[in-house]
PDB file of C-alpha atoms in Angstrom:
ATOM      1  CA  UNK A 175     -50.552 -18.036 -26.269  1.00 96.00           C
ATOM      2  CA  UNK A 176     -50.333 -21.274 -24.614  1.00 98.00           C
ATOM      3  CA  UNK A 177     -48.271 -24.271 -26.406  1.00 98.00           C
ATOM      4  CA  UNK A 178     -47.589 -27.604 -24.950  1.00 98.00           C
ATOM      5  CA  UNK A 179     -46.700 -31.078 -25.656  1.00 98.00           C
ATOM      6  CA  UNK A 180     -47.655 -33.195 -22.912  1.00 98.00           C
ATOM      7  CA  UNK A 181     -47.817 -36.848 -21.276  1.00 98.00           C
ATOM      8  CA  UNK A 182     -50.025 -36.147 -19.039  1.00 98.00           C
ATOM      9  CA  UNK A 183     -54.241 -36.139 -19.954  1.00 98.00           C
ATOM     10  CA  UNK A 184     -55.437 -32.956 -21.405  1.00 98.00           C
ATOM     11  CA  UNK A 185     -57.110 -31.021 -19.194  1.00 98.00           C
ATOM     12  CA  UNK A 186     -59.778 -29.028 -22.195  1.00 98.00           C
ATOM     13  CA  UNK A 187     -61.457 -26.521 -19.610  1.00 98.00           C
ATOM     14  CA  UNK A 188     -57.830 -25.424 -19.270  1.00 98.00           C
ATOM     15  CA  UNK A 189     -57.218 -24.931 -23.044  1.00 98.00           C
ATOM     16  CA  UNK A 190     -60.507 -23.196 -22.999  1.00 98.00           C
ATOM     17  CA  UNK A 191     -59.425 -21.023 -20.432  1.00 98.00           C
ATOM     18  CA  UNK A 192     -56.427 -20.036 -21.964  1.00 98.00           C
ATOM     19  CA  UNK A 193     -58.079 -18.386 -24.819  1.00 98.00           C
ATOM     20  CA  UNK A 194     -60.529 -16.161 -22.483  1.00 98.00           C
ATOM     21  CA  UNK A 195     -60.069 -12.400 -23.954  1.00 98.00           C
ATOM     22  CA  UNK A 196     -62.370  -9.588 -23.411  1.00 98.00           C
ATOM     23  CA  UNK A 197     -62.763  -8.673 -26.943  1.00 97.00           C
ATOM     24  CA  UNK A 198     -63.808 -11.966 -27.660  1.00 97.00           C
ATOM     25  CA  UNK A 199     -66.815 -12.526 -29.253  1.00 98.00           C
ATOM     26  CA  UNK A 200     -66.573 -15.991 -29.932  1.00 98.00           C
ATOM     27  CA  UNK A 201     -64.270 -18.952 -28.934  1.00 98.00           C
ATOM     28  CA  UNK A 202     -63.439 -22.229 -31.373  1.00 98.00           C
ATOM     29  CA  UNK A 203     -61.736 -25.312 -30.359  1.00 98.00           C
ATOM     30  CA  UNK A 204     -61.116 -28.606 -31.963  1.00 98.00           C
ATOM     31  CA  UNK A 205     -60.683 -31.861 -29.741  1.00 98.00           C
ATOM     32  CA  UNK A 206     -59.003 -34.203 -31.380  1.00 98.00           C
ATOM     33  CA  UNK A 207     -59.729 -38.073 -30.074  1.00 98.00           C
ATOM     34  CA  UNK A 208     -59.044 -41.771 -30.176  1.00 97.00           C
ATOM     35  CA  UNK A 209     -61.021 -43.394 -32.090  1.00 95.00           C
ATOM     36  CA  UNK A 210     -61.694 -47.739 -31.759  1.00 96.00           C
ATOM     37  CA  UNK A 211     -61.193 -48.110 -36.151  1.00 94.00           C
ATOM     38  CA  UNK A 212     -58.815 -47.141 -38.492  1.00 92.00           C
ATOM     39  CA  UNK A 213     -59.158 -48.455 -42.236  1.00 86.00           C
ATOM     40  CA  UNK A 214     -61.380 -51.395 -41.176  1.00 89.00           C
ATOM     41  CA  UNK A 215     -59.563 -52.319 -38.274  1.00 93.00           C
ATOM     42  CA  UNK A 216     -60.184 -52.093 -34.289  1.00 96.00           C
ATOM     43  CA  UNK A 217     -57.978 -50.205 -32.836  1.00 96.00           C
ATOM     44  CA  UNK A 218     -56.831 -51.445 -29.212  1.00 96.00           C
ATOM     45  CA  UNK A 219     -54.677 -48.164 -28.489  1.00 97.00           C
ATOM     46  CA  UNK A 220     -52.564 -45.369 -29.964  1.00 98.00           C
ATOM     47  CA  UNK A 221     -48.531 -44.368 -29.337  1.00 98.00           C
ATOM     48  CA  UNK A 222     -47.632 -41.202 -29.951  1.00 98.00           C
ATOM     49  CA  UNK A 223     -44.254 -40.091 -29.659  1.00 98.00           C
ATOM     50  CA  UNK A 224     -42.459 -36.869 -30.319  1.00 98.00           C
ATOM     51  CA  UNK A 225     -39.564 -35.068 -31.794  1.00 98.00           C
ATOM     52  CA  UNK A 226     -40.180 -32.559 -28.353  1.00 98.00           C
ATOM     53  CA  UNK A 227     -38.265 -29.405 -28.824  1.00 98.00           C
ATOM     54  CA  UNK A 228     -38.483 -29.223 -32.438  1.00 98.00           C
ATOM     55  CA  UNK A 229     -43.139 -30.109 -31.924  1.00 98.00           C
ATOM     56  CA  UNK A 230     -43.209 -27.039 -29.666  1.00 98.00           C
ATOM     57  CA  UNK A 231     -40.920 -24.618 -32.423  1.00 98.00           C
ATOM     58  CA  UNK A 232     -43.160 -25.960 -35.167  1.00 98.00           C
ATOM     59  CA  UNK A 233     -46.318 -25.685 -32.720  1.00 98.00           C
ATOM     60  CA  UNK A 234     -45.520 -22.260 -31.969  1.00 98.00           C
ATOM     61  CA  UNK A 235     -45.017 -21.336 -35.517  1.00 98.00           C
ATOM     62  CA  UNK A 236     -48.308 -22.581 -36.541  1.00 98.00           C
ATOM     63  CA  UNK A 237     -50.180 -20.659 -33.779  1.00 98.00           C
ATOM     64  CA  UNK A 238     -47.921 -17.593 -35.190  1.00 98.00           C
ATOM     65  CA  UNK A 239     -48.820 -17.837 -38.876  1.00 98.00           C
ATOM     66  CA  UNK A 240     -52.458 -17.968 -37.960  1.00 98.00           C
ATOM     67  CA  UNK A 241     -52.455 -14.582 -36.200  1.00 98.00           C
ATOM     68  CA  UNK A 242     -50.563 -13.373 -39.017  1.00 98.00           C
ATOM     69  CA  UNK A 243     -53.375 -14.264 -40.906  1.00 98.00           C
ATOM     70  CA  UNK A 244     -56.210 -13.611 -38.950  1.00 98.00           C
ATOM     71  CA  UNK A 245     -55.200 -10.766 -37.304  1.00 98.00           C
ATOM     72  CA  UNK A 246     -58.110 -10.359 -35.396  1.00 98.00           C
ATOM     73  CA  UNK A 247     -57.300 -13.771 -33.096  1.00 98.00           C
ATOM     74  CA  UNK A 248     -57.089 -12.758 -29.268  1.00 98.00           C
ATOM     75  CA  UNK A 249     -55.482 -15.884 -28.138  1.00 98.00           C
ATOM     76  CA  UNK A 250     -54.726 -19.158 -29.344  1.00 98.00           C
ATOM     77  CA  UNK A 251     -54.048 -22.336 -27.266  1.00 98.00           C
ATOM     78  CA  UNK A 252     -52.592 -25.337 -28.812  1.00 98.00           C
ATOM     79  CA  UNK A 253     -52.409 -28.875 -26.410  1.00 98.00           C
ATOM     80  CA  UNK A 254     -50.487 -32.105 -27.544  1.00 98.00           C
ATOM     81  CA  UNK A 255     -50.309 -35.306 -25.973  1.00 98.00           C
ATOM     82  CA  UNK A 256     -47.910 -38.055 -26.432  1.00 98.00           C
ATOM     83  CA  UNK A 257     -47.588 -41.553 -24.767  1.00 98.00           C
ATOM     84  CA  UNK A 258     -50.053 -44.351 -24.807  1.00 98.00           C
ATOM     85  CA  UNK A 259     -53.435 -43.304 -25.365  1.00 98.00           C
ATOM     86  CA  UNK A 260     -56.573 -45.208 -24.982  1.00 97.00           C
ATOM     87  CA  UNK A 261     -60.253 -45.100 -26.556  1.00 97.00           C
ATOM     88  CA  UNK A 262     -61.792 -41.937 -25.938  1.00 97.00           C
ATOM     89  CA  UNK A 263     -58.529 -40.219 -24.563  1.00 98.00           C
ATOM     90  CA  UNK A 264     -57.832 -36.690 -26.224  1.00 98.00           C
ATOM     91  CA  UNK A 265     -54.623 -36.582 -28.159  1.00 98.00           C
ATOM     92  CA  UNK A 266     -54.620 -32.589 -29.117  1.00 98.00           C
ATOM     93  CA  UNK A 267     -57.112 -29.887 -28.132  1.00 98.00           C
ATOM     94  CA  UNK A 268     -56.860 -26.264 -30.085  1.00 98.00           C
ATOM     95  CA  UNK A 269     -58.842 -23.304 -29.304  1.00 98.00           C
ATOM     96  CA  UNK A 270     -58.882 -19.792 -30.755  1.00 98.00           C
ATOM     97  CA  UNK A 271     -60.548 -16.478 -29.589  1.00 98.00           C
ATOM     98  CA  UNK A 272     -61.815 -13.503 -32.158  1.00 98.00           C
ATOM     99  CA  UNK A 273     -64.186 -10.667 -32.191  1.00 98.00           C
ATOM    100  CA  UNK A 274     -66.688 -12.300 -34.659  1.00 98.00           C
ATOM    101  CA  UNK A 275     -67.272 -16.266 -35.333  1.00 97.00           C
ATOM    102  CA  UNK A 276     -66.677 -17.169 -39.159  1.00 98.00           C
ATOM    103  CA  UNK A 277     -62.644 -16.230 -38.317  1.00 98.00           C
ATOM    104  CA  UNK A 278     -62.442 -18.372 -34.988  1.00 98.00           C
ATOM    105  CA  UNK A 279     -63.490 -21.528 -37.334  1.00 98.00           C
ATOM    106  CA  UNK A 280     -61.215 -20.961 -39.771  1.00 98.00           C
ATOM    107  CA  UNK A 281     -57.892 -20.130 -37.663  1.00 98.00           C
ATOM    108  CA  UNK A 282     -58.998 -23.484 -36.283  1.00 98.00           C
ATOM    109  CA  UNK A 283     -59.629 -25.363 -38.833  1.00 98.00           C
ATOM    110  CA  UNK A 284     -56.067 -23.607 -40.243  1.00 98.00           C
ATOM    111  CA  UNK A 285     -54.403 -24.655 -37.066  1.00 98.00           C
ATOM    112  CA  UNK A 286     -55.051 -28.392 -36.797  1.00 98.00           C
ATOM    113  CA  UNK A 287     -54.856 -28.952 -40.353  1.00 98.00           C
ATOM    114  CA  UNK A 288     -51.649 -27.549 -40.596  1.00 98.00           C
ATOM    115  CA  UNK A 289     -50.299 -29.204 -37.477  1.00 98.00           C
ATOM    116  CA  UNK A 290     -51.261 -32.182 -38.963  1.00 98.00           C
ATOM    117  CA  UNK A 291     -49.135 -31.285 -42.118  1.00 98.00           C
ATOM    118  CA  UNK A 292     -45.968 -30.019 -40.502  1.00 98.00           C
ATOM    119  CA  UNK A 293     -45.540 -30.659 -36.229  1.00 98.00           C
ATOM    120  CA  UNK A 294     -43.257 -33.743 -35.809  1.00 98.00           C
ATOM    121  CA  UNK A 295     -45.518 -36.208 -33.736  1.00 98.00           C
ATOM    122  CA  UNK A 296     -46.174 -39.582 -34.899  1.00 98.00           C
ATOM    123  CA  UNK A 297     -48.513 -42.341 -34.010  1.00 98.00           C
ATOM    124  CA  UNK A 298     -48.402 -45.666 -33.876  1.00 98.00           C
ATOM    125  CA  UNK A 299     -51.946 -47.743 -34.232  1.00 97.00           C
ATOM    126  CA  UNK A 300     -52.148 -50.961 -31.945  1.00 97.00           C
ATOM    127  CA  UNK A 301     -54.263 -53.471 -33.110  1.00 96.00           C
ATOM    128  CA  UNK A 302     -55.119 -57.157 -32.131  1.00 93.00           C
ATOM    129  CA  UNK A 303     -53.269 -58.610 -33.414  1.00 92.00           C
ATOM    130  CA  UNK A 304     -50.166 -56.075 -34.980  1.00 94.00           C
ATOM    131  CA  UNK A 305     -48.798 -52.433 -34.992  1.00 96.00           C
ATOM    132  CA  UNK A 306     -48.813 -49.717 -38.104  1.00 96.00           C
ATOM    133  CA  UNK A 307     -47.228 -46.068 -37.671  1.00 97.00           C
ATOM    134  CA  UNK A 308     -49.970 -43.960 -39.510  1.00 96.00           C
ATOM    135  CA  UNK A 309     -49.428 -42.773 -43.017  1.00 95.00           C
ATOM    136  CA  UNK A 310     -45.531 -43.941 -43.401  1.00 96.00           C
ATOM    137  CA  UNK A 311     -46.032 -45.872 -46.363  1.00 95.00           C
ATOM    138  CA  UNK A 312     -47.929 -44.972 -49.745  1.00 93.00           C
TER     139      UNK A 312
ATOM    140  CA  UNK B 260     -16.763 -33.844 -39.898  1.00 96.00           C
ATOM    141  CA  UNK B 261     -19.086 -35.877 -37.536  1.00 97.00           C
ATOM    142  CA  UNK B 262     -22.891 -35.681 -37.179  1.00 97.00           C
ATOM    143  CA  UNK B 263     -25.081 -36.980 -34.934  1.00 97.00           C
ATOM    144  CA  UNK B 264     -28.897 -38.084 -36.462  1.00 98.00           C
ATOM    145  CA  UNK B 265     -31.514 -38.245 -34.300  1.00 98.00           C
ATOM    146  CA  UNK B 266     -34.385 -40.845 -35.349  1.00 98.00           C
ATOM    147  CA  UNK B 267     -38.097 -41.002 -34.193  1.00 98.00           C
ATOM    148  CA  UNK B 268     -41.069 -43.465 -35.022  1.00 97.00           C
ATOM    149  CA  UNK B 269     -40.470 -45.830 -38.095  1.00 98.00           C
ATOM    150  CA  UNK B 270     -37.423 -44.305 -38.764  1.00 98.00           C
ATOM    151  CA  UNK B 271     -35.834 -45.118 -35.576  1.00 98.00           C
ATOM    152  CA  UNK B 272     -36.914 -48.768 -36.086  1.00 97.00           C
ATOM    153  CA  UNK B 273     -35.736 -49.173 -39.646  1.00 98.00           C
ATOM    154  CA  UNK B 274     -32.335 -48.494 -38.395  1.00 98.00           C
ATOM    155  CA  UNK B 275     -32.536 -49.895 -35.045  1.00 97.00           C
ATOM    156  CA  UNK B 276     -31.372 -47.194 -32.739  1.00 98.00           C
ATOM    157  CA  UNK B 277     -32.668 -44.036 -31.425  1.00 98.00           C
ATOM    158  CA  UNK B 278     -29.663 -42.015 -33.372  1.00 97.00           C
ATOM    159  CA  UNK B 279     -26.729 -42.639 -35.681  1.00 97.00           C
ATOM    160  CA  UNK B 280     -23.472 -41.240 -35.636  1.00 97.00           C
ATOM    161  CA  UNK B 281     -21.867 -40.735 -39.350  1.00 96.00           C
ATOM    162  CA  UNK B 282     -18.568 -39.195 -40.111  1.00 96.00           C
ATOM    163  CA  UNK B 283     -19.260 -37.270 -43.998  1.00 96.00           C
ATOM    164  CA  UNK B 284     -17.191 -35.144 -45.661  1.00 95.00           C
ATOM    165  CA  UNK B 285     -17.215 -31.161 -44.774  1.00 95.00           C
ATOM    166  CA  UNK B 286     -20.157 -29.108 -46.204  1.00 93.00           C
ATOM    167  CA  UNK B 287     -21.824 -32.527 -47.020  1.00 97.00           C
ATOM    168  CA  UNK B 288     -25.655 -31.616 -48.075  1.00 98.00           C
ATOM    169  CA  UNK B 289     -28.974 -32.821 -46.869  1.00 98.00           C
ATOM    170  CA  UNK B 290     -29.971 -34.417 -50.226  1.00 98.00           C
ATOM    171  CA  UNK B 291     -25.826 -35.975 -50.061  1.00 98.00           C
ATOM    172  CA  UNK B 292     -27.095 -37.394 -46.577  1.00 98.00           C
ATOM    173  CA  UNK B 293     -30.098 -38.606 -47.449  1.00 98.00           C
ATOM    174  CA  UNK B 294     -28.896 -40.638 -50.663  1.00 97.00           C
ATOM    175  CA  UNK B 295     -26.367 -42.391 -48.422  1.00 97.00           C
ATOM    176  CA  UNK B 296     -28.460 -42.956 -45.797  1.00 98.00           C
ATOM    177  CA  UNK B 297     -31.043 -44.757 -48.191  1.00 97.00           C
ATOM    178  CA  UNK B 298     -27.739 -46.817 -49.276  1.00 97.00           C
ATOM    179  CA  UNK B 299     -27.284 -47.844 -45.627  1.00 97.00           C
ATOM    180  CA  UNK B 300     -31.156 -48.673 -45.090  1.00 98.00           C
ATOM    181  CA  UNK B 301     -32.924 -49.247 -48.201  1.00 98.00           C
ATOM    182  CA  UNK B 302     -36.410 -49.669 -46.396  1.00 98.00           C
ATOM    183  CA  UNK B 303     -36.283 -45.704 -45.887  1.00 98.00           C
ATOM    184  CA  UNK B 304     -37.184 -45.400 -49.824  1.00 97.00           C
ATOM    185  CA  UNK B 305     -40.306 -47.607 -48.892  1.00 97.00           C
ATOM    186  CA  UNK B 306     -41.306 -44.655 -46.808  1.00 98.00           C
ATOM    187  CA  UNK B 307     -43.825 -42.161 -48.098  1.00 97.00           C
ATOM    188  CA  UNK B 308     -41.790 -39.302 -47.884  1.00 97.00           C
ATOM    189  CA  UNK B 309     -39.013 -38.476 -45.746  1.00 98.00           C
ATOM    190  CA  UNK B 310     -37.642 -35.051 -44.498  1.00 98.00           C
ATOM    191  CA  UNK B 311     -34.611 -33.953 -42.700  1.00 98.00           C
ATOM    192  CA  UNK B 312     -34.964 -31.686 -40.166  1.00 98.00           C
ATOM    193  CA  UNK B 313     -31.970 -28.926 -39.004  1.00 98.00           C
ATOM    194  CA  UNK B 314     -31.980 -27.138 -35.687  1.00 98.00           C
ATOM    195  CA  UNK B 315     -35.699 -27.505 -35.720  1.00 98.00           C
ATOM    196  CA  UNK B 316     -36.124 -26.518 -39.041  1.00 98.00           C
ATOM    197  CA  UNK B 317     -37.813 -28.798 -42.330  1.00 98.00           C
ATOM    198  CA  UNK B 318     -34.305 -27.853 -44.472  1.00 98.00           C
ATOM    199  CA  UNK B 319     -34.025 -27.978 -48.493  1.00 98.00           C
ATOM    200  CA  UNK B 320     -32.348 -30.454 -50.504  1.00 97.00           C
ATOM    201  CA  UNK B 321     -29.231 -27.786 -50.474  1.00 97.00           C
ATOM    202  CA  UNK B 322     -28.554 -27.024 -47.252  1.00 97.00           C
ATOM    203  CA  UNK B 323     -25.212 -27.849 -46.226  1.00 97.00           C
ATOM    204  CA  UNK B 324     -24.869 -29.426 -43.073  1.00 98.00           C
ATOM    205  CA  UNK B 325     -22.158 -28.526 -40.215  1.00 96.00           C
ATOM    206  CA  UNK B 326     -21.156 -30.274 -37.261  1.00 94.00           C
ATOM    207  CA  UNK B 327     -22.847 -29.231 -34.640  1.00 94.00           C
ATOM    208  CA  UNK B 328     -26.315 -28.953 -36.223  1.00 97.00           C
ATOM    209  CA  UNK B 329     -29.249 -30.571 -34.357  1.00 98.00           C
ATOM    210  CA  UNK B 330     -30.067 -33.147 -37.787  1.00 98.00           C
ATOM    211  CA  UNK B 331     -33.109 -35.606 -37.241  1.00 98.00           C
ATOM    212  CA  UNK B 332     -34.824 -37.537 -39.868  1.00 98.00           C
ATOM    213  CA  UNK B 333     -38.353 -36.783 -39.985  1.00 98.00           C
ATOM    214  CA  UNK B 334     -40.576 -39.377 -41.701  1.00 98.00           C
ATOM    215  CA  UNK B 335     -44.144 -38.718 -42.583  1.00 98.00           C
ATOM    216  CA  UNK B 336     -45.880 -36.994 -39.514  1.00 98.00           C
ATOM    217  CA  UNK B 337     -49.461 -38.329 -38.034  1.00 98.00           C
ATOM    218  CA  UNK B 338     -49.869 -35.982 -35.012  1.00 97.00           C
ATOM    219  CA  UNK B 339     -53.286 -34.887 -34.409  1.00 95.00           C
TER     220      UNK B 339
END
């Protein structure tokens, strides 16, 4: 199982690596990127910044809960960046190994959704002209 | 007792400070901390939610706090 929160560029053939198994019929991964809009606006660049040790517990426990319920999952890799992103840049990269392929998309999919839900890392959208964290007000 | 609140993102800009040091009565709770805490910075309420967080842990209203927990605000989270 490899879990990290890092400031330095994710490396994905890495993350990709890290899920390699031999009873591995088919590997899933999600790449997560910066995109140049949010809501109508350009985006210049992203902040993200971290609650560390308590991202990798909640990191780890997500990666956990989705072998508890896909039993089947031969590794799981889970990569987080924080610091100043640009355009392009990759801000998480997840990838999961199982026998057959309708499970690896779904511990995924189950993987970044929930991080999204529950891992303490926040980001804050630069614009042109101003800064918003993401989703802190109604 | 004496606790020590660590803040991160909007949180930490509301109140100015990367933590906040509060002395609270013994066995205060998290949803005691939180109400005076919104006292103290009424732009927390603007916030879409707002969690408190104990050794690593999302806690419940109920949990009673001790001195030497780890305690961070956690406001809403936009990893990913």
């Amino acid at each position: 199982m490899l879990i990290q929160l890092t400031d330095q560029p994710i490396d994905v053939a890495a993350v990709l690596q890290a899920v390699q198994a031999d009873g591995a019929g088919a590997v899933n991964a999600f790449i997560g990127t910066i995109r140049n809009r949010s809501t109508g606006r350009r985006v210049v660049r992203l902040h993200y910044e971290a609650y560390d040790q308590m991202a990798v517990h909640q990191l780890r426990k997500v990666a956990e809960q989705a072998v508890e319920r896909w039993p089947m999952l031969q590794e799981v890799a889970i990569v987080h960046r924080k610091g100043t992103l640009e355009i392009g840049d990759v801000a998480v990269a997840v990838a999961v190994s199982t026998p057959h392929r309708a499970e690896s998309f779904a511990a995924c999919q189950y993987i970044i959704d929930t991080l999204k839900e529950v891992v303490p890392i926040w980001k804050k959208e630069e614009y042109e002209d101003g800064t918003v964290w993401v989703a802190a007000h109604p | 007792m004496k606790l020590t609140i660590a803040l991160f993102g909007i949180t930490r800009e509301i109140v100015g400070s990367p933590q906040l040091e509060l002395t609270v009565p013994a066995g205060q709770s998290v949803q005691e901390l939180l109400a005076e805490l919104h006292q103290s910075f009424p732009a927390l309420g603007q916030l879409r939610s707002l969690a408190v967080a104990v050794n690593n842990e999302y806690a419940q209203p109920g949990t009673q706090l001790q001195e030497r927990d780890e305690i961070a605000l956690i406001p809403p989270v936009s990893g990913g």
